[in-house]
Amino acid sequence: MTPLAAPAPRTGPATAGTVRPGLPLVGVVGGMGPLASTELLRSVYLPADGRPEQDSPRVLLWSDPAVVDRTEAIGTGRLDALREAVERAVRGLVAAGAERVVVACVTAHRVLGDLPADLLDRCVSLVDVVHAELARAARPHLLLCTEGTARAGLLTTGPQDAVRHLVLLSPDDQQALHREVYRLKAGGDPLHAVAFLRTALPRYGVRHFVAACTELHLVTQAITAAGLSAEFPAIDPLAVVAGRIKNGEL
């Protein structure tokens, strides 16, 4: 799926007495899990860039942690409840005025293509973001995602100039990572995941990884805050989307 064209760039700060056009209103389907979508909002607004409050990004967050477990839904083939929850959230955000919608759960993208066309056209695909960044980087990346995302082949199906750069985890490592994701959901220290990265990356012969689970946005942000970004370079679709929201480019 292809995101809609970006809005025209703003020409400069408004002068006194003029009406400032607002940035696009962006909806976020969150709660899957709630810490990840909350961290996305932090990434949109921090660090502050000195602009007036009224010129800051406009974001609506729909946070519903009661959505069915995405990996479980994929594993059992019972996807109706997941699709209905995602459709309800996207429809609610569009009804509230959202011009673009980000579903802040990569695994939930399994049902994104099943949405009605009018809703799908509003959605920005994190899968598409990852594929575009992989094609641009053109180097091997270790794919870090949930078991549901791996089982559904969400990232490994797509443009060959992107997917050929993915390095996949072994089944044992995939299970270990899945447990790490659920530890993060429960509020565990994101920097604990650095131990997994330090062990896994050399074993697979790569330096870069894809944070293809929104909980891993907590990890990439903690890595940045700790000054470790050069040691653990990553493609993080939520970081990419946060930058686009901040700049009015989504």
CSV table of N, CA and C in Angstrom, one decimal, residues 66-212:
chain,number,residue,atom,x,y,z
A,66,ALA,N,-7.2,-3.7,25.2
A,66,ALA,CA,-8.1,-4.9,25.2
A,66,ALA,C,-8.1,-5.7,23.9
A,67,VAL,N,-7.4,-5.2,22.9
A,67,VAL,CA,-7.4,-5.9,21.6
A,67,VAL,C,-6.8,-7.3,21.8
A,68,VAL,N,-7.3,-8.2,21.1
A,68,VAL,CA,-6.8,-9.6,21.2
A,68,VAL,C,-5.4,-9.7,20.9
A,69,ASP,N,-4.7,-10.6,21.5
A,69,ASP,CA,-3.2,-10.8,21.3
A,69,ASP,C,-3.0,-11.1,19.8
A,70,ARG,N,-2.2,-10.4,19.2
A,70,ARG,CA,-2.0,-10.5,17.7
A,70,ARG,C,-1.3,-11.8,17.3
A,71,THR,N,-0.3,-12.2,18.0
A,71,THR,CA,0.4,-13.5,17.7
A,71,THR,C,-0.6,-14.6,17.9
A,72,GLU,N,-1.3,-14.6,19.0
A,72,GLU,CA,-2.3,-15.7,19.2
A,72,GLU,C,-3.4,-15.7,18.1
A,73,ALA,N,-3.8,-14.6,17.7
A,73,ALA,CA,-4.9,-14.5,16.6
A,73,ALA,C,-4.3,-15.1,15.3
A,74,ILE,N,-3.1,-14.8,15.0
A,74,ILE,CA,-2.5,-15.3,13.8
A,74,ILE,C,-2.2,-16.8,13.9
A,75,GLY,N,-1.8,-17.3,15.1
A,75,GLY,CA,-1.5,-18.7,15.3
A,75,GLY,C,-2.7,-19.6,15.2
A,76,THR,N,-3.8,-19.0,15.7
A,76,THR,CA,-5.1,-19.8,15.7
A,76,THR,C,-5.9,-19.6,14.5
A,77,GLY,N,-5.6,-18.6,13.6
A,77,GLY,CA,-6.4,-18.3,12.5
A,77,GLY,C,-7.6,-17.6,12.8
A,78,ARG,N,-7.8,-17.1,14.0
A,78,ARG,CA,-9.0,-16.4,14.4
A,78,ARG,C,-8.7,-14.9,14.3
A,79,LEU,N,-8.8,-14.4,13.1
A,79,LEU,CA,-8.4,-13.0,12.8
A,79,LEU,C,-9.5,-12.0,12.8
A,80,ASP,N,-10.7,-12.5,12.9
A,80,ASP,CA,-11.9,-11.6,12.8
A,80,ASP,C,-11.9,-10.6,13.9
A,81,ALA,N,-11.6,-11.0,15.1
A,81,ALA,CA,-11.6,-10.1,16.3
A,81,ALA,C,-10.6,-9.0,16.1
A,82,LEU,N,-9.4,-9.4,15.6
A,82,LEU,CA,-8.3,-8.4,15.4
A,82,LEU,C,-8.7,-7.4,14.3
A,83,ARG,N,-9.2,-7.9,13.2
A,83,ARG,CA,-9.6,-7.0,12.1
A,83,ARG,C,-10.7,-6.1,12.6
A,84,GLU,N,-11.7,-6.6,13.3
A,84,GLU,CA,-12.8,-5.7,13.8
A,84,GLU,C,-12.2,-4.6,14.8
A,85,ALA,N,-11.3,-5.0,15.6
A,85,ALA,CA,-10.7,-4.0,16.6
A,85,ALA,C,-9.9,-2.9,15.8
A,86,VAL,N,-9.1,-3.4,14.9
A,86,VAL,CA,-8.3,-2.4,14.1
A,86,VAL,C,-9.3,-1.5,13.3
A,87,GLU,N,-10.3,-2.1,12.6
A,87,GLU,CA,-11.2,-1.3,11.8
A,87,GLU,C,-12.0,-0.3,12.7
A,88,ARG,N,-12.4,-0.7,13.8
A,88,ARG,CA,-13.1,0.2,14.7
A,88,ARG,C,-12.3,1.4,15.1
A,89,ALA,N,-11.0,1.1,15.4
A,89,ALA,CA,-10.1,2.2,15.8
A,89,ALA,C,-9.8,3.1,14.7
A,90,VAL,N,-9.5,2.6,13.5
A,90,VAL,CA,-9.2,3.4,12.4
A,90,VAL,C,-10.4,4.3,12.0
A,91,ARG,N,-11.6,3.6,12.0
A,91,ARG,CA,-12.8,4.3,11.6
A,91,ARG,C,-13.1,5.5,12.7
A,92,GLY,N,-12.9,5.2,13.9
A,92,GLY,CA,-13.1,6.2,15.0
A,92,GLY,C,-12.2,7.4,14.8
A,93,LEU,N,-10.9,7.1,14.5
A,93,LEU,CA,-9.9,8.2,14.3
A,93,LEU,C,-10.3,9.0,13.1
A,94,VAL,N,-10.7,8.4,12.0
A,94,VAL,CA,-11.0,9.1,10.7
A,94,VAL,C,-12.3,9.9,11.0
A,95,ALA,N,-13.2,9.4,11.7
A,95,ALA,CA,-14.4,10.2,12.1
A,95,ALA,C,-14.1,11.4,12.9
A,96,ALA,N,-13.0,11.3,13.7
A,96,ALA,CA,-12.6,12.4,14.6
A,96,ALA,C,-11.8,13.4,13.8
A,97,GLY,N,-11.5,13.1,12.5
A,97,GLY,CA,-10.8,14.1,11.7
A,97,GLY,C,-9.4,13.7,11.3
A,98,ALA,N,-8.9,12.5,11.6
A,98,ALA,CA,-7.5,12.1,11.3
A,98,ALA,C,-7.4,12.0,9.8
A,99,GLU,N,-6.4,12.6,9.3
A,99,GLU,CA,-6.1,12.6,7.8
A,99,GLU,C,-5.2,11.4,7.5
A,100,ARG,N,-4.3,11.0,8.4
A,100,ARG,CA,-3.5,9.8,8.2
A,100,ARG,C,-3.7,9.0,9.5
A,101,VAL,N,-3.5,7.7,9.4
A,101,VAL,CA,-3.6,6.8,10.6
A,101,VAL,C,-2.4,5.9,10.6
A,102,VAL,N,-1.8,5.8,11.8
A,102,VAL,CA,-0.7,4.8,12.0
A,102,VAL,C,-1.1,3.8,12.9
A,103,VAL,N,-1.1,2.5,12.5
A,103,VAL,CA,-1.4,1.4,13.4
A,103,VAL,C,-0.1,1.0,14.1
A,104,ALA,N,0.0,1.4,15.4
A,104,ALA,CA,1.3,1.2,16.1
A,104,ALA,C,1.5,-0.2,16.6
A,105,CYS,N,1.4,-1.2,15.7
A,105,CYS,CA,1.6,-2.6,16.0
A,105,CYS,C,2.0,-3.2,14.7
A,106,VAL,N,3.2,-3.7,14.5
A,106,VAL,CA,3.5,-4.3,13.2
A,106,VAL,C,2.8,-5.6,13.0
A,107,THR,N,2.6,-6.4,14.1
A,107,THR,CA,1.9,-7.7,13.9
A,107,THR,C,0.4,-7.5,13.5
A,108,ALA,N,-0.2,-6.4,14.0
A,108,ALA,CA,-1.6,-6.1,13.6
A,108,ALA,C,-1.7,-5.8,12.1
A,109,HIS,N,-0.6,-5.5,11.4
A,109,HIS,CA,-0.6,-5.3,10.0
A,109,HIS,C,-1.1,-6.5,9.2
A,110,ARG,N,-1.1,-7.6,9.9
A,110,ARG,CA,-1.6,-8.8,9.2
A,110,ARG,C,-3.0,-8.6,8.7
A,111,VAL,N,-3.8,-7.8,9.3
A,111,VAL,CA,-5.2,-7.6,8.9
A,111,VAL,C,-5.4,-6.2,8.2
A,112,LEU,N,-4.3,-5.4,8.1
A,112,LEU,CA,-4.5,-4.1,7.5
A,112,LEU,C,-5.1,-4.1,6.1
A,113,GLY,N,-4.6,-5.1,5.3
A,113,GLY,CA,-5.1,-5.2,3.9
A,113,GLY,C,-6.6,-5.6,3.8
A,114,ASP,N,-7.2,-6.1,5.0
A,114,ASP,CA,-8.5,-6.5,5.0
A,114,ASP,C,-9.5,-5.4,5.3
A,115,LEU,N,-9.0,-4.2,5.6
A,115,LEU,CA,-9.8,-3.0,5.9
A,115,LEU,C,-10.6,-2.5,4.6
A,116,PRO,N,-11.7,-1.9,4.8
A,116,PRO,CA,-12.4,-1.3,3.6
A,116,PRO,C,-11.5,-0.3,3.0
A,117,ALA,N,-11.6,-0.1,1.7
A,117,ALA,CA,-10.6,0.7,0.9
A,117,ALA,C,-10.6,2.1,1.4
A,118,ASP,N,-11.7,2.7,1.8
A,118,ASP,CA,-11.7,4.1,2.3
A,118,ASP,C,-10.8,4.3,3.5
A,119,LEU,N,-10.8,3.2,4.4
A,119,LEU,CA,-10.0,3.3,5.6
A,119,LEU,C,-8.5,2.9,5.3
A,120,LEU,N,-8.3,1.9,4.4
A,120,LEU,CA,-7.0,1.6,4.1
A,120,LEU,C,-6.2,2.7,3.4
A,121,ASP,N,-6.9,3.5,2.6
A,121,ASP,CA,-6.2,4.6,2.0
A,121,ASP,C,-5.7,5.7,3.0
A,122,ARG,N,-6.3,5.7,4.2
A,122,ARG,CA,-5.8,6.7,5.2
A,122,ARG,C,-4.6,6.1,6.0
A,123,CYS,N,-4.3,4.8,5.9
A,123,CYS,CA,-3.3,4.2,6.7
A,123,CYS,C,-1.9,4.3,6.2
A,124,VAL,N,-1.0,4.5,7.0
A,124,VAL,CA,0.5,4.5,6.7
A,124,VAL,C,1.0,3.2,7.2
A,125,SER,N,1.5,2.3,6.2
A,125,SER,CA,2.0,1.0,6.6
A,125,SER,C,3.4,1.0,7.1
A,126,LEU,N,3.5,0.5,8.4
A,126,LEU,CA,4.9,0.3,8.9
A,126,LEU,C,5.7,-0.7,8.1
A,127,VAL,N,5.0,-1.7,7.6
A,127,VAL,CA,5.7,-2.6,6.7
A,127,VAL,C,6.3,-2.0,5.5
A,128,ASP,N,5.6,-1.1,4.9
A,128,ASP,CA,6.1,-0.3,3.7
A,128,ASP,C,7.2,0.6,4.1
A,129,VAL,N,7.2,1.1,5.3
A,129,VAL,CA,8.3,2.0,5.8
A,129,VAL,C,9.5,1.2,6.0
A,130,VAL,N,9.4,0.0,6.6
A,130,VAL,CA,10.6,-0.9,6.8
A,130,VAL,C,11.2,-1.3,5.4
A,131,HIS,N,10.3,-1.7,4.5
A,131,HIS,CA,10.8,-2.1,3.2
A,131,HIS,C,11.5,-0.9,2.4
A,132,ALA,N,11.0,0.3,2.5
A,132,ALA,CA,11.6,1.4,1.9
A,132,ALA,C,13.0,1.7,2.5
A,133,GLU,N,13.1,1.6,3.8
A,133,GLU,CA,14.3,1.9,4.5
A,133,GLU,C,15.4,0.8,4.2
A,134,LEU,N,14.9,-0.5,4.1
A,134,LEU,CA,15.8,-1.6,3.8
A,134,LEU,C,16.4,-1.4,2.4
A,135,ALA,N,15.6,-1.0,1.4
A,135,ALA,CA,16.0,-0.8,0.1
A,135,ALA,C,17.0,0.4,0.0
A,136,ARG,N,16.8,1.4,0.8
A,136,ARG,CA,17.7,2.6,0.8
A,136,ARG,C,19.0,2.2,1.5
A,137,ALA,N,19.0,1.4,2.5
A,137,ALA,CA,20.2,1.1,3.3
A,137,ALA,C,21.0,0.1,2.5
A,138,ALA,N,20.4,-0.9,1.8
A,138,ALA,CA,21.0,-1.9,1.0
A,138,ALA,C,22.2,-2.6,1.7
A,139,ARG,N,21.9,-3.0,2.9
A,139,ARG,CA,22.9,-3.8,3.7
A,139,ARG,C,22.1,-4.8,4.6
A,140,PRO,N,22.7,-5.9,5.0
A,140,PRO,CA,22.0,-6.9,5.8
A,140,PRO,C,21.5,-6.3,7.1
A,141,HIS,N,20.3,-6.7,7.5
A,141,HIS,CA,19.7,-6.3,8.8
A,141,HIS,C,19.1,-7.6,9.4
A,142,LEU,N,19.4,-7.8,10.7
A,142,LEU,CA,18.7,-8.8,11.4
A,142,LEU,C,17.3,-8.5,11.7
A,143,LEU,N,16.3,-9.3,11.4
A,143,LEU,CA,14.9,-9.0,11.6
A,143,LEU,C,14.5,-9.4,13.0
A,144,LEU,N,14.1,-8.4,13.7
A,144,LEU,CA,13.6,-8.6,15.1
A,144,LEU,C,12.1,-8.3,15.1
A,145,CYS,N,11.3,-9.3,15.4
A,145,CYS,CA,9.9,-9.1,15.3
A,145,CYS,C,9.2,-10.2,16.2
A,146,THR,N,7.9,-10.1,16.4
A,146,THR,CA,7.2,-11.1,17.2
A,146,THR,C,7.1,-12.4,16.4
A,147,GLU,N,6.7,-13.5,17.1
A,147,GLU,CA,6.5,-14.7,16.4
A,147,GLU,C,5.3,-14.6,15.4
A,148,GLY,N,4.3,-13.8,15.8
A,148,GLY,CA,3.2,-13.6,14.9
A,148,GLY,C,3.6,-13.0,13.5
A,149,THR,N,4.4,-11.9,13.6
A,149,THR,CA,4.9,-11.3,12.4
A,149,THR,C,5.8,-12.2,11.6
A,150,ALA,N,6.6,-13.0,12.3
A,150,ALA,CA,7.5,-13.9,11.5
A,150,ALA,C,6.6,-15.0,10.9
A,151,ARG,N,5.6,-15.5,11.6
A,151,ARG,CA,4.8,-16.6,11.0
A,151,ARG,C,4.0,-16.1,9.9
A,152,ALA,N,3.5,-14.9,9.9
A,152,ALA,CA,2.7,-14.3,8.8
A,152,ALA,C,3.5,-13.9,7.6
A,153,GLY,N,4.9,-13.8,7.8
A,153,GLY,CA,5.7,-13.4,6.7
A,153,GLY,C,5.5,-11.9,6.3
A,154,LEU,N,5.1,-11.1,7.3
A,154,LEU,CA,4.8,-9.7,6.9
A,154,LEU,C,5.9,-8.9,6.4
A,155,LEU,N,7.1,-9.1,6.9
A,155,LEU,CA,8.3,-8.4,6.4
A,155,LEU,C,9.0,-9.2,5.3
A,156,THR,N,9.0,-10.5,5.3
A,156,THR,CA,9.7,-11.3,4.3
A,156,THR,C,9.0,-11.4,3.0
A,157,THR,N,7.8,-10.9,2.9
A,157,THR,CA,7.1,-10.9,1.6
A,157,THR,C,7.0,-9.4,1.2
A,158,GLY,N,7.5,-9.2,0.0
A,158,GLY,CA,7.5,-7.8,-0.5
A,158,GLY,C,8.6,-7.6,-1.6
A,159,PRO,N,8.9,-6.3,-1.8
A,159,PRO,CA,9.9,-6.0,-2.9
A,159,PRO,C,11.3,-6.7,-2.6
A,160,GLN,N,11.8,-7.3,-3.6
A,160,GLN,CA,13.0,-8.1,-3.5
A,160,GLN,C,14.2,-7.2,-3.1
A,161,ASP,N,14.2,-5.9,-3.6
A,161,ASP,CA,15.3,-5.0,-3.2
A,161,ASP,C,15.3,-4.7,-1.8
A,162,ALA,N,14.2,-5.0,-1.1
A,162,ALA,CA,14.2,-4.8,0.4
A,162,ALA,C,14.4,-6.1,1.1
A,163,VAL,N,13.5,-7.2,0.8
A,163,VAL,CA,13.5,-8.4,1.6
A,163,VAL,C,14.8,-9.2,1.5
A,164,ARG,N,15.6,-9.0,0.5
A,164,ARG,CA,16.8,-9.7,0.3
A,164,ARG,C,17.9,-9.3,1.3
A,165,HIS,N,17.6,-8.2,2.0
A,165,HIS,CA,18.6,-7.7,3.0
A,165,HIS,C,18.2,-8.2,4.4
A,166,LEU,N,17.2,-8.9,4.5
A,166,LEU,CA,16.8,-9.4,5.8
A,166,LEU,C,17.5,-10.7,6.2
A,167,VAL,N,18.0,-10.7,7.4
A,167,VAL,CA,18.6,-11.9,8.0
A,167,VAL,C,17.6,-12.4,9.1
A,168,LEU,N,17.2,-13.7,9.0
A,168,LEU,CA,16.2,-14.2,9.9
A,168,LEU,C,16.8,-14.9,11.1
A,169,LEU,N,16.1,-14.8,12.3
A,169,LEU,CA,16.5,-15.5,13.5
A,169,LEU,C,16.2,-17.0,13.4
A,170,SER,N,16.9,-17.8,14.1
A,170,SER,CA,16.6,-19.2,14.2
A,170,SER,C,15.4,-19.4,15.1
A,171,PRO,N,14.7,-20.5,15.0
A,171,PRO,CA,13.5,-20.7,15.8
A,171,PRO,C,13.7,-20.4,17.3
A,172,ASP,N,14.9,-20.9,17.8
A,172,ASP,CA,15.1,-20.7,19.3
A,172,ASP,C,15.3,-19.2,19.6
A,173,ASP,N,16.1,-18.5,18.7
A,173,ASP,CA,16.3,-17.1,19.0
A,173,ASP,C,15.0,-16.3,18.8
A,174,GLN,N,14.1,-16.7,17.8
A,174,GLN,CA,12.9,-16.1,17.7
A,174,GLN,C,12.0,-16.2,18.9
A,175,GLN,N,12.0,-17.4,19.5
A,175,GLN,CA,11.2,-17.6,20.7
A,175,GLN,C,11.8,-16.7,21.9
A,176,ALA,N,13.1,-16.7,21.9
A,176,ALA,CA,13.7,-15.8,23.0
A,176,ALA,C,13.4,-14.4,22.8
A,177,LEU,N,13.4,-13.9,21.6
A,177,LEU,CA,13.1,-12.5,21.3
A,177,LEU,C,11.6,-12.2,21.7
A,178,HIS,N,10.7,-13.2,21.3
A,178,HIS,CA,9.3,-13.0,21.6
A,178,HIS,C,9.1,-12.9,23.1
A,179,ARG,N,9.8,-13.7,23.9
A,179,ARG,CA,9.7,-13.5,25.4
A,179,ARG,C,10.2,-12.2,25.8
A,180,GLU,N,11.3,-11.7,25.2
A,180,GLU,CA,11.8,-10.3,25.5
A,180,GLU,C,10.8,-9.2,25.2
A,181,VAL,N,10.0,-9.4,24.1
A,181,VAL,CA,9.0,-8.4,23.7
A,181,VAL,C,7.9,-8.4,24.8
A,182,TYR,N,7.5,-9.5,25.3
A,182,TYR,CA,6.5,-9.6,26.4
A,182,TYR,C,7.0,-9.1,27.7
A,183,ARG,N,8.3,-9.2,27.9
A,183,ARG,CA,8.9,-8.6,29.1
A,183,ARG,C,8.8,-7.1,29.0
A,184,LEU,N,9.1,-6.5,27.8
A,184,LEU,CA,9.0,-5.1,27.6
A,184,LEU,C,7.5,-4.6,27.8
A,185,LYS,N,6.6,-5.4,27.3
A,185,LYS,CA,5.2,-5.1,27.5
A,185,LYS,C,4.8,-5.0,29.0
A,186,ALA,N,5.5,-5.8,29.8
A,186,ALA,CA,5.2,-5.8,31.2
A,186,ALA,C,5.9,-4.7,32.0
A,187,GLY,N,6.7,-3.8,31.2
A,187,GLY,CA,7.4,-2.7,31.9
A,187,GLY,C,8.8,-3.0,32.2
A,188,GLY,N,9.4,-4.0,31.6
A,188,GLY,CA,10.8,-4.3,31.9
A,188,GLY,C,11.7,-3.2,31.3
A,189,ASP,N,12.9,-3.2,31.8
A,189,ASP,CA,13.9,-2.2,31.4
A,189,ASP,C,14.3,-2.4,29.9
A,190,PRO,N,14.1,-1.4,29.0
A,190,PRO,CA,14.4,-1.7,27.6
A,190,PRO,C,15.9,-2.0,27.4
A,191,LEU,N,16.8,-1.4,28.2
A,191,LEU,CA,18.2,-1.6,28.0
A,191,LEU,C,18.6,-3.1,28.3
A,192,HIS,N,17.8,-3.9,28.9
A,192,HIS,CA,18.0,-5.3,29.1
A,192,HIS,C,18.2,-6.0,27.8
A,193,ALA,N,17.5,-5.5,26.8
A,193,ALA,CA,17.5,-6.1,25.4
A,193,ALA,C,18.8,-5.9,24.8
A,194,VAL,N,19.7,-5.0,25.2
A,194,VAL,CA,21.0,-4.8,24.7
A,194,VAL,C,21.8,-6.1,24.8
A,195,ALA,N,21.6,-6.9,25.8
A,195,ALA,CA,22.3,-8.1,26.0
A,195,ALA,C,22.0,-9.1,24.9
A,196,PHE,N,20.7,-9.1,24.5
A,196,PHE,CA,20.3,-10.0,23.4
A,196,PHE,C,21.0,-9.5,22.1
A,197,LEU,N,21.0,-8.2,21.8
A,197,LEU,CA,21.6,-7.7,20.6
A,197,LEU,C,23.1,-8.0,20.6
A,198,ARG,N,23.8,-7.8,21.7
A,198,ARG,CA,25.3,-8.0,21.7
A,198,ARG,C,25.6,-9.4,21.4
A,199,THR,N,24.7,-10.4,21.8
A,199,THR,CA,25.0,-11.8,21.6
A,199,THR,C,24.5,-12.2,20.1
A,200,ALA,N,23.4,-11.7,19.7
A,200,ALA,CA,22.8,-12.2,18.5
A,200,ALA,C,23.5,-11.6,17.2
A,201,LEU,N,23.7,-10.3,17.2
A,201,LEU,CA,24.2,-9.6,16.0
A,201,LEU,C,25.5,-10.3,15.5
A,202,PRO,N,26.5,-10.5,16.4
A,202,PRO,CA,27.8,-11.1,15.9
A,202,PRO,C,27.5,-12.5,15.4
A,203,ARG,N,26.7,-13.3,16.0
A,203,ARG,CA,26.4,-14.7,15.6
A,203,ARG,C,25.8,-14.8,14.2
A,204,TYR,N,25.1,-13.7,13.9
A,204,TYR,CA,24.5,-13.7,12.5
A,204,TYR,C,25.3,-12.9,11.5
A,205,GLY,N,26.4,-12.4,12.0
A,205,GLY,CA,27.3,-11.7,11.1
A,205,GLY,C,26.8,-10.4,10.6
A,206,VAL,N,26.0,-9.7,11.3
A,206,VAL,CA,25.5,-8.4,10.9
A,206,VAL,C,25.7,-7.4,12.0
A,207,ARG,N,25.7,-6.1,11.6
A,207,ARG,CA,25.8,-5.0,12.6
A,207,ARG,C,24.4,-4.3,12.8
A,208,HIS,N,23.6,-4.4,11.8
A,208,HIS,CA,22.3,-3.6,11.8
A,208,HIS,C,21.1,-4.5,12.1
A,209,PHE,N,20.0,-3.9,12.6
A,209,PHE,CA,18.8,-4.7,12.9
A,209,PHE,C,17.6,-3.9,12.5
A,210,VAL,N,16.5,-4.6,12.3
A,210,VAL,CA,15.2,-4.0,12.1
A,210,VAL,C,14.4,-4.1,13.3
A,211,ALA,N,13.9,-3.0,13.9
A,211,ALA,CA,13.1,-3.1,15.1
A,211,ALA,C,11.6,-3.2,14.6
A,212,ALA,N,11.3,-4.4,14.2
A,212,ALA,CA,10.0,-4.7,13.5
A,212,ALA,C,8.9,-5.1,14.5
